[in-house]
Amino acid sequence: MRPTEPFLVELAAVIVKCRKLFLSVFIAVLLLGIGFQLVAAPKYQYVTLIKLAQNGDGVFLTSGEGVVASIENQWLPQVTRAFQKDRGEWPEVKLRSRNASAGYVQILSIGAAHDVAEVEWLHTNLADKILAGQLSFERRARTRLEAQLASAKELVDAPGNVSSNSGSSDSRFFETLVLLEGKLAGMQTAEALVVAQRKDEIVGLGLVPRLALMFLLAFVSALIAVLVYRFTQRVERLVSNLEKQV
């Protein structure tokens, strides 16, 4: 502890000697920081949750990872350009997407309460693009099933394919029909479960921790100002002595 004591004592002495500068910088930075924290609008997280389309077997037609990749590489740039064209400057909103779990995709954004209209616009447009893409996959899958079902019905209705003596053959035909009809009826359309829902918790630190950090920042700023001032004084003194010697 002894080696640090002279430095700490000297530092304390410097602060006391330059207390006006220290207090001026400390109060100025503290007031600016507190004012900014009080004026700055709190930010919230907004969530959109979309359930992807399923086939008749309960399997999702596309993976969540694939949808997220489409959002980031295709749909988000499109929505960004549309927003700038329609509304001008992009808001201070952080937007990202992720695969929440198998078959579900989450769109997350962070923005202030006054950005709610912009957030809703962004989330709604992205959700519409996701649902339109899912509808395209669903239509193709439904068309394939309907074609298979139509072919199976033609085989059943064809003369000689179904008779009272065919036994197991008849059973297979009807099982196939029932299976295809069940798959067609069991298909589930993609849907937006939640769109731009705001979470109640404020994102980031609360007001008290932020004010505490402002206090610490003000102290450090004042300390640096005093040290820089003392360093400048010593350099000037040293330069002055050297000039006198010359």
PDB file of C-alpha atoms in Angstrom:
ATOM      1  CA  MET A   1       0.000   0.000   0.000  1.00  0.00           C
ATOM      2  CA  ARG A   2       2.887   2.435   0.683  1.00  0.00           C
ATOM      3  CA  PRO A   3       3.967   2.868  -2.949  1.00  0.00           C
ATOM      4  CA  THR A   4       0.476   4.025  -3.882  1.00  0.00           C
ATOM      5  CA  GLU A   5       0.026   6.405  -0.980  1.00  0.00           C
ATOM      6  CA  PRO A   6       2.264   9.216  -2.296  1.00  0.00           C
ATOM      7  CA  PHE A   7       0.444   9.133  -5.634  1.00  0.00           C
ATOM      8  CA  LEU A   8      -2.981   9.153  -3.963  1.00  0.00           C
ATOM      9  CA  VAL A   9      -1.942  11.937  -1.638  1.00  0.00           C
ATOM     10  CA  GLU A  10      -0.556  13.965  -4.533  1.00  0.00           C
ATOM     11  CA  LEU A  11      -3.687  13.314  -6.557  1.00  0.00           C
ATOM     12  CA  ALA A  12      -5.896  14.454  -3.686  1.00  0.00           C
ATOM     13  CA  ALA A  13      -3.758  17.546  -3.280  1.00  0.00           C
ATOM     14  CA  VAL A  14      -4.049  18.342  -6.974  1.00  0.00           C
ATOM     15  CA  ILE A  15      -7.840  17.980  -6.805  1.00  0.00           C
ATOM     16  CA  VAL A  16      -8.033  20.255  -3.774  1.00  0.00           C
ATOM     17  CA  LYS A  17      -5.754  22.818  -5.380  1.00  0.00           C
ATOM     18  CA  CYS A  18      -7.766  22.776  -8.624  1.00  0.00           C
ATOM     19  CA  ARG A  19     -11.114  22.294  -6.931  1.00  0.00           C
ATOM     20  CA  LYS A  20     -12.797  25.056  -8.919  1.00  0.00           C
ATOM     21  CA  LEU A  21     -11.904  23.410 -12.211  1.00  0.00           C
ATOM     22  CA  PHE A  22     -12.817  19.971 -10.826  1.00  0.00           C
ATOM     23  CA  LEU A  23     -16.224  21.107  -9.560  1.00  0.00           C
ATOM     24  CA  SER A  24     -16.968  23.091 -12.718  1.00  0.00           C
ATOM     25  CA  VAL A  25     -16.305  20.131 -15.021  1.00  0.00           C
ATOM     26  CA  PHE A  26     -18.011  17.669 -12.651  1.00  0.00           C
ATOM     27  CA  ILE A  27     -21.210  19.730 -12.368  1.00  0.00           C
ATOM     28  CA  ALA A  28     -21.311  20.547 -16.078  1.00  0.00           C
ATOM     29  CA  VAL A  29     -20.927  16.926 -17.191  1.00  0.00           C
ATOM     30  CA  LEU A  30     -23.317  15.695 -14.507  1.00  0.00           C
ATOM     31  CA  LEU A  31     -26.031  18.178 -15.464  1.00  0.00           C
ATOM     32  CA  LEU A  32     -25.640  17.411 -19.166  1.00  0.00           C
ATOM     33  CA  GLY A  33     -25.789  13.674 -18.508  1.00  0.00           C
ATOM     34  CA  ILE A  34     -28.801  13.876 -16.207  1.00  0.00           C
ATOM     35  CA  GLY A  35     -30.591  16.188 -18.624  1.00  0.00           C
ATOM     36  CA  PHE A  36     -29.985  13.798 -21.510  1.00  0.00           C
ATOM     37  CA  GLN A  37     -31.171  10.781 -19.502  1.00  0.00           C
ATOM     38  CA  LEU A  38     -34.331  12.573 -18.416  1.00  0.00           C
ATOM     39  CA  VAL A  39     -35.129  13.911 -21.881  1.00  0.00           C
ATOM     40  CA  ALA A  40     -34.193  10.762 -23.820  1.00  0.00           C
ATOM     41  CA  ALA A  41     -37.257   8.653 -24.553  1.00  0.00           C
ATOM     42  CA  PRO A  42     -37.175   5.140 -23.078  1.00  0.00           C
ATOM     43  CA  LYS A  43     -36.863   2.323 -25.598  1.00  0.00           C
ATOM     44  CA  TYR A  44     -38.968  -0.790 -25.757  1.00  0.00           C
ATOM     45  CA  GLN A  45     -38.811  -4.095 -27.581  1.00  0.00           C
ATOM     46  CA  TYR A  46     -41.485  -4.856 -30.177  1.00  0.00           C
ATOM     47  CA  VAL A  47     -42.213  -8.431 -31.209  1.00  0.00           C
ATOM     48  CA  THR A  48     -43.924 -10.072 -34.165  1.00  0.00           C
ATOM     49  CA  LEU A  49     -44.448 -13.848 -34.057  1.00  0.00           C
ATOM     50  CA  ILE A  50     -45.407 -15.780 -37.163  1.00  0.00           C
ATOM     51  CA  LYS A  51     -46.388 -19.433 -37.330  1.00  0.00           C
ATOM     52  CA  LEU A  52     -45.293 -21.041 -40.596  1.00  0.00           C
ATOM     53  CA  ALA A  53     -47.506 -23.149 -42.854  1.00  0.00           C
ATOM     54  CA  GLN A  54     -47.755 -26.919 -42.260  1.00  0.00           C
ATOM     55  CA  ASN A  55     -48.597 -29.819 -44.522  1.00  0.00           C
ATOM     56  CA  GLY A  56     -51.121 -32.508 -43.653  1.00  0.00           C
ATOM     57  CA  ASP A  57     -48.522 -34.506 -41.719  1.00  0.00           C
ATOM     58  CA  GLY A  58     -47.819 -31.605 -39.355  1.00  0.00           C
ATOM     59  CA  VAL A  59     -44.449 -30.867 -40.982  1.00  0.00           C
ATOM     60  CA  PHE A  60     -43.656 -27.211 -41.677  1.00  0.00           C
ATOM     61  CA  LEU A  61     -43.335 -26.466 -45.377  1.00  0.00           C
ATOM     62  CA  THR A  62     -40.233 -24.316 -44.848  1.00  0.00           C
ATOM     63  CA  SER A  63     -37.644 -24.050 -42.105  1.00  0.00           C
ATOM     64  CA  GLY A  64     -37.512 -21.051 -39.809  1.00  0.00           C
ATOM     65  CA  GLU A  65     -33.856 -20.549 -40.739  1.00  0.00           C
ATOM     66  CA  GLY A  66     -34.799 -20.277 -44.402  1.00  0.00           C
ATOM     67  CA  VAL A  67     -37.449 -17.666 -43.684  1.00  0.00           C
ATOM     68  CA  VAL A  68     -35.030 -15.666 -41.537  1.00  0.00           C
ATOM     69  CA  ALA A  69     -32.483 -15.746 -44.368  1.00  0.00           C
ATOM     70  CA  SER A  70     -35.148 -14.479 -46.791  1.00  0.00           C
ATOM     71  CA  ILE A  71     -36.061 -11.686 -44.369  1.00  0.00           C
ATOM     72  CA  GLU A  72     -32.505 -10.462 -43.971  1.00  0.00           C
ATOM     73  CA  ASN A  73     -31.367 -10.857 -47.589  1.00  0.00           C
ATOM     74  CA  GLN A  74     -34.512 -10.084 -49.561  1.00  0.00           C
ATOM     75  CA  TRP A  75     -37.548  -8.718 -47.752  1.00  0.00           C
ATOM     76  CA  LEU A  76     -35.878  -6.366 -45.261  1.00  0.00           C
ATOM     77  CA  PRO A  77     -33.978  -4.469 -48.012  1.00  0.00           C
ATOM     78  CA  GLN A  78     -37.237  -4.216 -49.980  1.00  0.00           C
ATOM     79  CA  VAL A  79     -39.135  -2.900 -46.964  1.00  0.00           C
ATOM     80  CA  THR A  80     -36.319  -0.466 -46.193  1.00  0.00           C
ATOM     81  CA  ARG A  81     -36.448   1.017 -49.688  1.00  0.00           C
ATOM     82  CA  ALA A  82     -40.239   1.195 -49.567  1.00  0.00           C
ATOM     83  CA  PHE A  83     -40.120   2.927 -46.177  1.00  0.00           C
ATOM     84  CA  GLN A  84     -37.606   5.518 -47.345  1.00  0.00           C
ATOM     85  CA  LYS A  85     -39.654   6.159 -50.466  1.00  0.00           C
ATOM     86  CA  ASP A  86     -42.942   6.418 -48.582  1.00  0.00           C
ATOM     87  CA  ARG A  87     -41.903   8.016 -45.300  1.00  0.00           C
ATOM     88  CA  GLY A  88     -38.419   9.402 -45.781  1.00  0.00           C
ATOM     89  CA  GLU A  89     -35.616   8.875 -43.283  1.00  0.00           C
ATOM     90  CA  TRP A  90     -35.258   5.473 -41.634  1.00  0.00           C
ATOM     91  CA  PRO A  91     -36.212   5.730 -37.924  1.00  0.00           C
ATOM     92  CA  GLU A  92     -33.890   4.905 -35.063  1.00  0.00           C
ATOM     93  CA  VAL A  93     -35.197   1.360 -34.865  1.00  0.00           C
ATOM     94  CA  LYS A  94     -33.035  -1.739 -34.525  1.00  0.00           C
ATOM     95  CA  LEU A  95     -34.652  -4.570 -36.421  1.00  0.00           C
ATOM     96  CA  ARG A  96     -33.656  -8.233 -36.434  1.00  0.00           C
ATOM     97  CA  SER A  97     -35.259 -11.602 -36.975  1.00  0.00           C
ATOM     98  CA  ARG A  98     -34.680 -15.065 -35.616  1.00  0.00           C
ATOM     99  CA  ASN A  99     -36.070 -18.571 -35.581  1.00  0.00           C
ATOM    100  CA  ALA A 100     -37.856 -18.678 -32.239  1.00  0.00           C
ATOM    101  CA  SER A 101     -38.447 -22.420 -32.446  1.00  0.00           C
ATOM    102  CA  ALA A 102     -39.296 -25.015 -35.065  1.00  0.00           C
ATOM    103  CA  GLY A 103     -41.945 -23.532 -37.321  1.00  0.00           C
ATOM    104  CA  TYR A 104     -42.055 -20.088 -35.715  1.00  0.00           C
ATOM    105  CA  VAL A 105     -40.255 -16.926 -36.782  1.00  0.00           C
ATOM    106  CA  GLN A 106     -39.769 -13.891 -34.567  1.00  0.00           C
ATOM    107  CA  ILE A 107     -39.209 -10.311 -35.739  1.00  0.00           C
ATOM    108  CA  LEU A 108     -37.718  -8.147 -32.999  1.00  0.00           C
ATOM    109  CA  SER A 109     -37.081  -4.423 -32.982  1.00  0.00           C
ATOM    110  CA  ILE A 110     -36.076  -1.843 -30.409  1.00  0.00           C
ATOM    111  CA  GLY A 111     -37.438   1.669 -30.620  1.00  0.00           C
ATOM    112  CA  ALA A 112     -38.781   4.550 -28.574  1.00  0.00           C
ATOM    113  CA  ALA A 113     -42.459   4.885 -27.780  1.00  0.00           C
ATOM    114  CA  HIS A 114     -42.839   7.718 -30.294  1.00  0.00           C
ATOM    115  CA  ASP A 115     -41.596   5.359 -33.045  1.00  0.00           C
ATOM    116  CA  VAL A 116     -44.559   3.008 -32.623  1.00  0.00           C
ATOM    117  CA  ALA A 117     -46.161   3.982 -35.954  1.00  0.00           C
ATOM    118  CA  GLU A 118     -42.934   3.311 -37.844  1.00  0.00           C
ATOM    119  CA  VAL A 119     -42.385   0.032 -35.978  1.00  0.00           C
ATOM    120  CA  GLU A 120     -45.892  -1.156 -36.788  1.00  0.00           C
ATOM    121  CA  TRP A 121     -45.406  -0.223 -40.441  1.00  0.00           C
ATOM    122  CA  LEU A 122     -42.131  -2.168 -40.644  1.00  0.00           C
ATOM    123  CA  HIS A 123     -43.430  -5.240 -38.840  1.00  0.00           C
ATOM    124  CA  THR A 124     -46.703  -5.297 -40.776  1.00  0.00           C
ATOM    125  CA  ASN A 125     -44.967  -5.087 -44.137  1.00  0.00           C
ATOM    126  CA  LEU A 126     -42.434  -7.768 -43.229  1.00  0.00           C
ATOM    127  CA  ALA A 127     -45.190 -10.003 -41.883  1.00  0.00           C
ATOM    128  CA  ASP A 128     -47.177  -9.542 -45.100  1.00  0.00           C
ATOM    129  CA  LYS A 129     -44.191 -10.611 -47.191  1.00  0.00           C
ATOM    130  CA  ILE A 130     -43.574 -13.665 -44.997  1.00  0.00           C
ATOM    131  CA  LEU A 131     -47.229 -14.690 -45.156  1.00  0.00           C
ATOM    132  CA  ALA A 132     -47.316 -14.176 -48.940  1.00  0.00           C
ATOM    133  CA  GLY A 133     -44.254 -16.397 -49.331  1.00  0.00           C
ATOM    134  CA  GLN A 134     -45.778 -19.038 -47.088  1.00  0.00           C
ATOM    135  CA  LEU A 135     -49.029 -18.896 -49.048  1.00  0.00           C
ATOM    136  CA  SER A 136     -47.095 -19.633 -52.233  1.00  0.00           C
ATOM    137  CA  PHE A 137     -45.533 -22.745 -50.657  1.00  0.00           C
ATOM    138  CA  GLU A 138     -48.911 -23.816 -49.314  1.00  0.00           C
ATOM    139  CA  ARG A 139     -50.621 -23.454 -52.692  1.00  0.00           C
ATOM    140  CA  ARG A 140     -47.984 -25.592 -54.385  1.00  0.00           C
ATOM    141  CA  ALA A 141     -48.277 -28.275 -51.712  1.00  0.00           C
ATOM    142  CA  ARG A 142     -52.078 -28.157 -51.878  1.00  0.00           C
ATOM    143  CA  THR A 143     -52.008 -28.400 -55.681  1.00  0.00           C
ATOM    144  CA  ARG A 144     -49.813 -31.500 -55.503  1.00  0.00           C
ATOM    145  CA  LEU A 145     -52.123 -33.137 -52.975  1.00  0.00           C
ATOM    146  CA  GLU A 146     -55.222 -32.282 -55.007  1.00  0.00           C
ATOM    147  CA  ALA A 147     -53.621 -33.778 -58.125  1.00  0.00           C
ATOM    148  CA  GLN A 148     -52.717 -36.952 -56.229  1.00  0.00           C
ATOM    149  CA  LEU A 149     -56.232 -37.114 -54.806  1.00  0.00           C
ATOM    150  CA  ALA A 150     -57.795 -36.664 -58.241  1.00  0.00           C
ATOM    151  CA  SER A 151     -55.611 -39.447 -59.669  1.00  0.00           C
ATOM    152  CA  ALA A 152     -56.548 -41.764 -56.826  1.00  0.00           C
ATOM    153  CA  LYS A 153     -60.261 -41.067 -57.348  1.00  0.00           C
ATOM    154  CA  GLU A 154     -59.907 -41.796 -61.051  1.00  0.00           C
ATOM    155  CA  LEU A 155     -58.336 -45.151 -60.223  1.00  0.00           C
ATOM    156  CA  VAL A 156     -61.109 -45.975 -57.778  1.00  0.00           C
ATOM    157  CA  ASP A 157     -63.834 -44.926 -60.184  1.00  0.00           C
ATOM    158  CA  ALA A 158     -62.273 -46.697 -63.160  1.00  0.00           C
ATOM    159  CA  PRO A 159     -64.252 -49.818 -64.266  1.00  0.00           C
ATOM    160  CA  GLY A 160     -62.691 -53.042 -63.044  1.00  0.00           C
ATOM    161  CA  ASN A 161     -60.397 -51.407 -60.430  1.00  0.00           C
ATOM    162  CA  VAL A 162     -62.859 -51.787 -57.570  1.00  0.00           C
ATOM    163  CA  SER A 163     -65.108 -54.789 -57.217  1.00  0.00           C
ATOM    164  CA  SER A 164     -66.767 -56.701 -54.475  1.00  0.00           C
ATOM    165  CA  ASN A 165     -64.200 -59.487 -54.765  1.00  0.00           C
ATOM    166  CA  SER A 166     -61.030 -57.406 -54.876  1.00  0.00           C
ATOM    167  CA  GLY A 167     -60.652 -57.386 -51.051  1.00  0.00           C
ATOM    168  CA  SER A 168     -57.279 -55.999 -50.058  1.00  0.00           C
ATOM    169  CA  SER A 169     -56.935 -54.087 -53.329  1.00  0.00           C
ATOM    170  CA  ASP A 170     -60.133 -52.149 -52.607  1.00  0.00           C
ATOM    171  CA  SER A 171     -58.900 -51.489 -49.082  1.00  0.00           C
ATOM    172  CA  ARG A 172     -55.614 -50.010 -50.311  1.00  0.00           C
ATOM    173  CA  PHE A 173     -57.443 -47.724 -52.760  1.00  0.00           C
ATOM    174  CA  PHE A 174     -59.761 -46.392 -50.057  1.00  0.00           C
ATOM    175  CA  GLU A 175     -56.898 -46.050 -47.533  1.00  0.00           C
ATOM    176  CA  THR A 176     -54.998 -43.987 -50.059  1.00  0.00           C
ATOM    177  CA  LEU A 177     -58.038 -41.784 -50.630  1.00  0.00           C
ATOM    178  CA  VAL A 178     -58.627 -41.315 -46.932  1.00  0.00           C
ATOM    179  CA  LEU A 179     -54.919 -40.566 -46.356  1.00  0.00           C
ATOM    180  CA  LEU A 180     -54.766 -37.958 -49.120  1.00  0.00           C
ATOM    181  CA  GLU A 181     -58.015 -36.334 -48.031  1.00  0.00           C
ATOM    182  CA  GLY A 182     -56.746 -36.234 -44.446  1.00  0.00           C
ATOM    183  CA  LYS A 183     -53.486 -34.604 -45.545  1.00  0.00           C
ATOM    184  CA  LEU A 184     -55.389 -32.033 -47.585  1.00  0.00           C
ATOM    185  CA  ALA A 185     -57.734 -31.236 -44.710  1.00  0.00           C
ATOM    186  CA  GLY A 186     -54.851 -31.150 -42.207  1.00  0.00           C
ATOM    187  CA  MET A 187     -52.857 -28.443 -43.990  1.00  0.00           C
ATOM    188  CA  GLN A 188     -52.470 -25.327 -41.872  1.00  0.00           C
ATOM    189  CA  THR A 189     -52.048 -21.845 -43.255  1.00  0.00           C
ATOM    190  CA  ALA A 190     -49.311 -19.556 -41.955  1.00  0.00           C
ATOM    191  CA  GLU A 191     -50.571 -16.856 -39.614  1.00  0.00           C
ATOM    192  CA  ALA A 192     -49.278 -13.866 -37.713  1.00  0.00           C
ATOM    193  CA  LEU A 193     -49.932 -14.626 -34.059  1.00  0.00           C
ATOM    194  CA  VAL A 194     -48.615 -11.269 -32.815  1.00  0.00           C
ATOM    195  CA  VAL A 195     -47.718  -8.146 -34.812  1.00  0.00           C
ATOM    196  CA  ALA A 196     -45.569  -5.367 -33.318  1.00  0.00           C
ATOM    197  CA  GLN A 197     -46.561  -6.124 -29.731  1.00  0.00           C
ATOM    198  CA  ARG A 198     -44.682  -3.933 -27.271  1.00  0.00           C
ATOM    199  CA  LYS A 199     -43.146  -5.499 -24.191  1.00  0.00           C
ATOM    200  CA  ASP A 200     -43.690  -3.585 -20.969  1.00  0.00           C
ATOM    201  CA  GLU A 201     -40.074  -3.725 -19.804  1.00  0.00           C
ATOM    202  CA  ILE A 202     -37.795  -0.854 -20.813  1.00  0.00           C
ATOM    203  CA  VAL A 203     -34.795  -2.024 -22.826  1.00  0.00           C
ATOM    204  CA  GLY A 204     -31.450  -1.388 -21.150  1.00  0.00           C
ATOM    205  CA  LEU A 205     -30.649  -0.030 -17.709  1.00  0.00           C
ATOM    206  CA  GLY A 206     -33.188   1.679 -15.530  1.00  0.00           C
ATOM    207  CA  LEU A 207     -33.110   5.372 -14.657  1.00  0.00           C
ATOM    208  CA  VAL A 208     -31.259   4.959 -11.331  1.00  0.00           C
ATOM    209  CA  PRO A 209     -28.347   2.891 -12.758  1.00  0.00           C
ATOM    210  CA  ARG A 210     -28.056   5.311 -15.675  1.00  0.00           C
ATOM    211  CA  LEU A 211     -27.874   8.294 -13.302  1.00  0.00           C
ATOM    212  CA  ALA A 212     -25.241   6.470 -11.265  1.00  0.00           C
ATOM    213  CA  LEU A 213     -23.197   5.963 -14.424  1.00  0.00           C
ATOM    214  CA  MET A 214     -23.577   9.661 -15.232  1.00  0.00           C
ATOM    215  CA  PHE A 215     -22.226  10.498 -11.763  1.00  0.00           C
ATOM    216  CA  LEU A 216     -19.222   8.239 -12.341  1.00  0.00           C
ATOM    217  CA  LEU A 217     -18.660   9.699 -15.806  1.00  0.00           C
ATOM    218  CA  ALA A 218     -18.791  13.239 -14.406  1.00  0.00           C
ATOM    219  CA  PHE A 219     -16.220  12.358 -11.709  1.00  0.00           C
ATOM    220  CA  VAL A 220     -13.851  10.738 -14.207  1.00  0.00           C
ATOM    221  CA  SER A 221     -14.232  13.655 -16.636  1.00  0.00           C
ATOM    222  CA  ALA A 222     -13.465  16.183 -13.884  1.00  0.00           C
ATOM    223  CA  LEU A 223     -10.457  14.148 -12.762  1.00  0.00           C
ATOM    224  CA  ILE A 224      -9.091  13.944 -16.298  1.00  0.00           C
ATOM    225  CA  ALA A 225      -9.593  17.687 -16.752  1.00  0.00           C
ATOM    226  CA  VAL A 226      -7.591  18.419 -13.584  1.00  0.00           C
ATOM    227  CA  LEU A 227      -4.791  16.038 -14.558  1.00  0.00           C
ATOM    228  CA  VAL A 228      -4.576  17.525 -18.047  1.00  0.00           C
ATOM    229  CA  TYR A 229      -4.497  21.014 -16.561  1.00  0.00           C
ATOM    230  CA  ARG A 230      -1.703  20.105 -14.118  1.00  0.00           C
ATOM    231  CA  PHE A 231       0.225  18.303 -16.862  1.00  0.00           C
ATOM    232  CA  THR A 232      -0.024  21.387 -19.084  1.00  0.00           C
ATOM    233  CA  GLN A 233       1.193  23.609 -16.245  1.00  0.00           C
ATOM    234  CA  ARG A 234       4.228  21.378 -15.622  1.00  0.00           C
ATOM    235  CA  VAL A 235       5.116  21.299 -19.306  1.00  0.00           C
ATOM    236  CA  GLU A 236       4.880  25.079 -19.537  1.00  0.00           C
ATOM    237  CA  ARG A 237       7.024  25.442 -16.407  1.00  0.00           C
ATOM    238  CA  LEU A 238       9.619  23.058 -17.806  1.00  0.00           C
ATOM    239  CA  VAL A 239       9.707  24.862 -21.145  1.00  0.00           C
ATOM    240  CA  SER A 240      10.058  28.195 -19.360  1.00  0.00           C
ATOM    241  CA  ASN A 241      13.020  26.909 -17.290  1.00  0.00           C
ATOM    242  CA  LEU A 242      14.735  25.534 -20.378  1.00  0.00           C
ATOM    243  CA  GLU A 243      14.345  28.842 -22.168  1.00  0.00           C
ATOM    244  CA  LYS A 244      15.884  30.664 -19.193  1.00  0.00           C
ATOM    245  CA  GLN A 245      18.862  28.305 -19.198  1.00  0.00           C
ATOM    246  CA  VAL A 246      19.475  28.972 -22.883  1.00  0.00           C
TER     247      VAL A 246
END
